[in-house]
C-alpha atoms as one frame of an Amber mdcrd trajectory, in Angstrom:
protein
 121.453  65.519 161.884 122.849  68.909 161.251 123.742  71.385 164.038 124.408
  75.114 163.525 126.314  77.453 165.864 126.226  81.196 165.150 128.432  84.074
 166.271 129.587  87.507 165.247 126.532  89.777 165.864 126.902  93.168 167.417
 126.267  96.896 167.201 127.977  99.128 164.537 127.453 102.537 162.984 126.110
 102.975 159.497 128.787 102.239 156.872 130.523  99.833 159.140 131.119  96.026
 158.789 130.438  92.802 160.584 131.262  89.239 159.810 128.795  86.596 160.993
 129.909  83.004 161.366 127.822  79.798 161.014 129.631  76.616 162.122 128.033
  73.513 160.707 128.302  70.123 162.290 127.194  66.790 160.772 127.155  68.121
 157.215 128.315  66.611 153.968 130.044  68.740 151.291 127.909  68.946 148.169
 124.775  68.054 150.166 124.364  70.509 152.958 122.756  73.767 151.762 123.047
  76.763 154.070 121.032  79.968 154.057 121.272  83.172 156.008 118.003  84.813
 157.078 117.072  87.922 158.976 113.999  89.157 160.804 113.340  92.748 161.895
 110.676  93.740 164.384 107.288  93.742 162.743 108.548  92.148 159.529 108.559
  88.569 158.150 111.710  86.443 158.098 113.497  86.965 154.849 116.260  85.116
 153.076 119.508  87.104 152.710 122.051  84.710 151.052 122.533  81.001 150.438
 125.091  78.469 149.135 126.153  74.906 149.367 128.469  74.580 152.388 131.282
  73.157 150.182 131.010  75.965 147.711 129.289  76.580 144.409 126.703  79.137
 143.257 125.776  81.828 145.742 122.491  83.737 145.899 121.742  87.072 147.411
 118.653  89.124 148.103 118.401  92.220 146.013 118.557  94.382 149.172 122.136
  93.151 150.021 123.754  92.506 146.584 127.111  94.264 146.376 127.330  94.637
 150.168 127.084  91.122 151.623 129.266  88.237 150.629 129.396  84.587 151.584
 132.929  83.389 152.575 133.614  79.789 153.342 136.231  78.028 155.503 135.974
  74.495 154.325 138.626  73.237 156.770 136.439  74.298 159.689 133.024  73.800
 158.113 132.171  77.494 158.672 130.209  79.670 156.394 130.601  83.429 157.000
 128.412  86.239 156.012 130.630  89.306 155.386 128.483  92.377 155.737 129.889
  95.717 154.508 128.430  99.187 154.067 125.808  98.405 156.705 122.622 100.451
 156.822 120.135 101.000 159.634 117.587  98.925 157.684 119.972  95.868 158.021
 119.080  95.890 161.717 117.586  92.503 162.512 118.045  89.105 164.156 120.146
  87.043 161.788 119.850  83.240 161.535 121.625  80.562 159.592 119.722  77.472
 158.449 120.445  74.262 156.664 118.711  71.715 154.460 119.863  68.872 152.194
 120.161  69.783 148.540 119.511  72.974 146.612 116.010  74.434 146.369 114.833
  77.047 143.927 112.889  78.545 146.923 116.069  79.222 148.877 114.669  82.525
 150.222 111.826  80.916 152.067 112.280  79.791 155.644 110.051  76.795 155.393
 112.501  75.117 153.035 115.011  74.618 155.891 114.766  72.090 158.691 117.786
  73.023 160.842 118.305  76.424 162.475 120.787  78.275 164.659 119.788  80.304
 167.638 120.145  83.668 165.949 122.473  86.643 166.490 121.446  90.287 166.783
 122.802  92.849 164.394 122.093  96.557 165.178 123.163  99.375 162.810 122.837
 102.911 164.135 122.734 106.093 162.174
């Protein structure tokens, strides 16, 4: 019922910035809950940030607080992940995912039923 289209990945040097976009189709404001995840080689998929598509409380992993920010374009149903002060340890495949309604377990991938294809982020030192 929900389709996600991602873009914005690329390669940057440490300290640089990227903005990832997740376009959401078939969603309903106040119902669709979207999370950003990442998975580095040899590591488990981890939640990075999450929010209702239409706005509201935002949540961030401790590792990205103060550096990553969710930005929403409600006219286009796009949720961005603005990534600043990037570090080599941020290198990973980034995914956006969606579910219906908030979950206290927002950082866990098994809480989401719709997923984008992923976009690679590489940060060099």
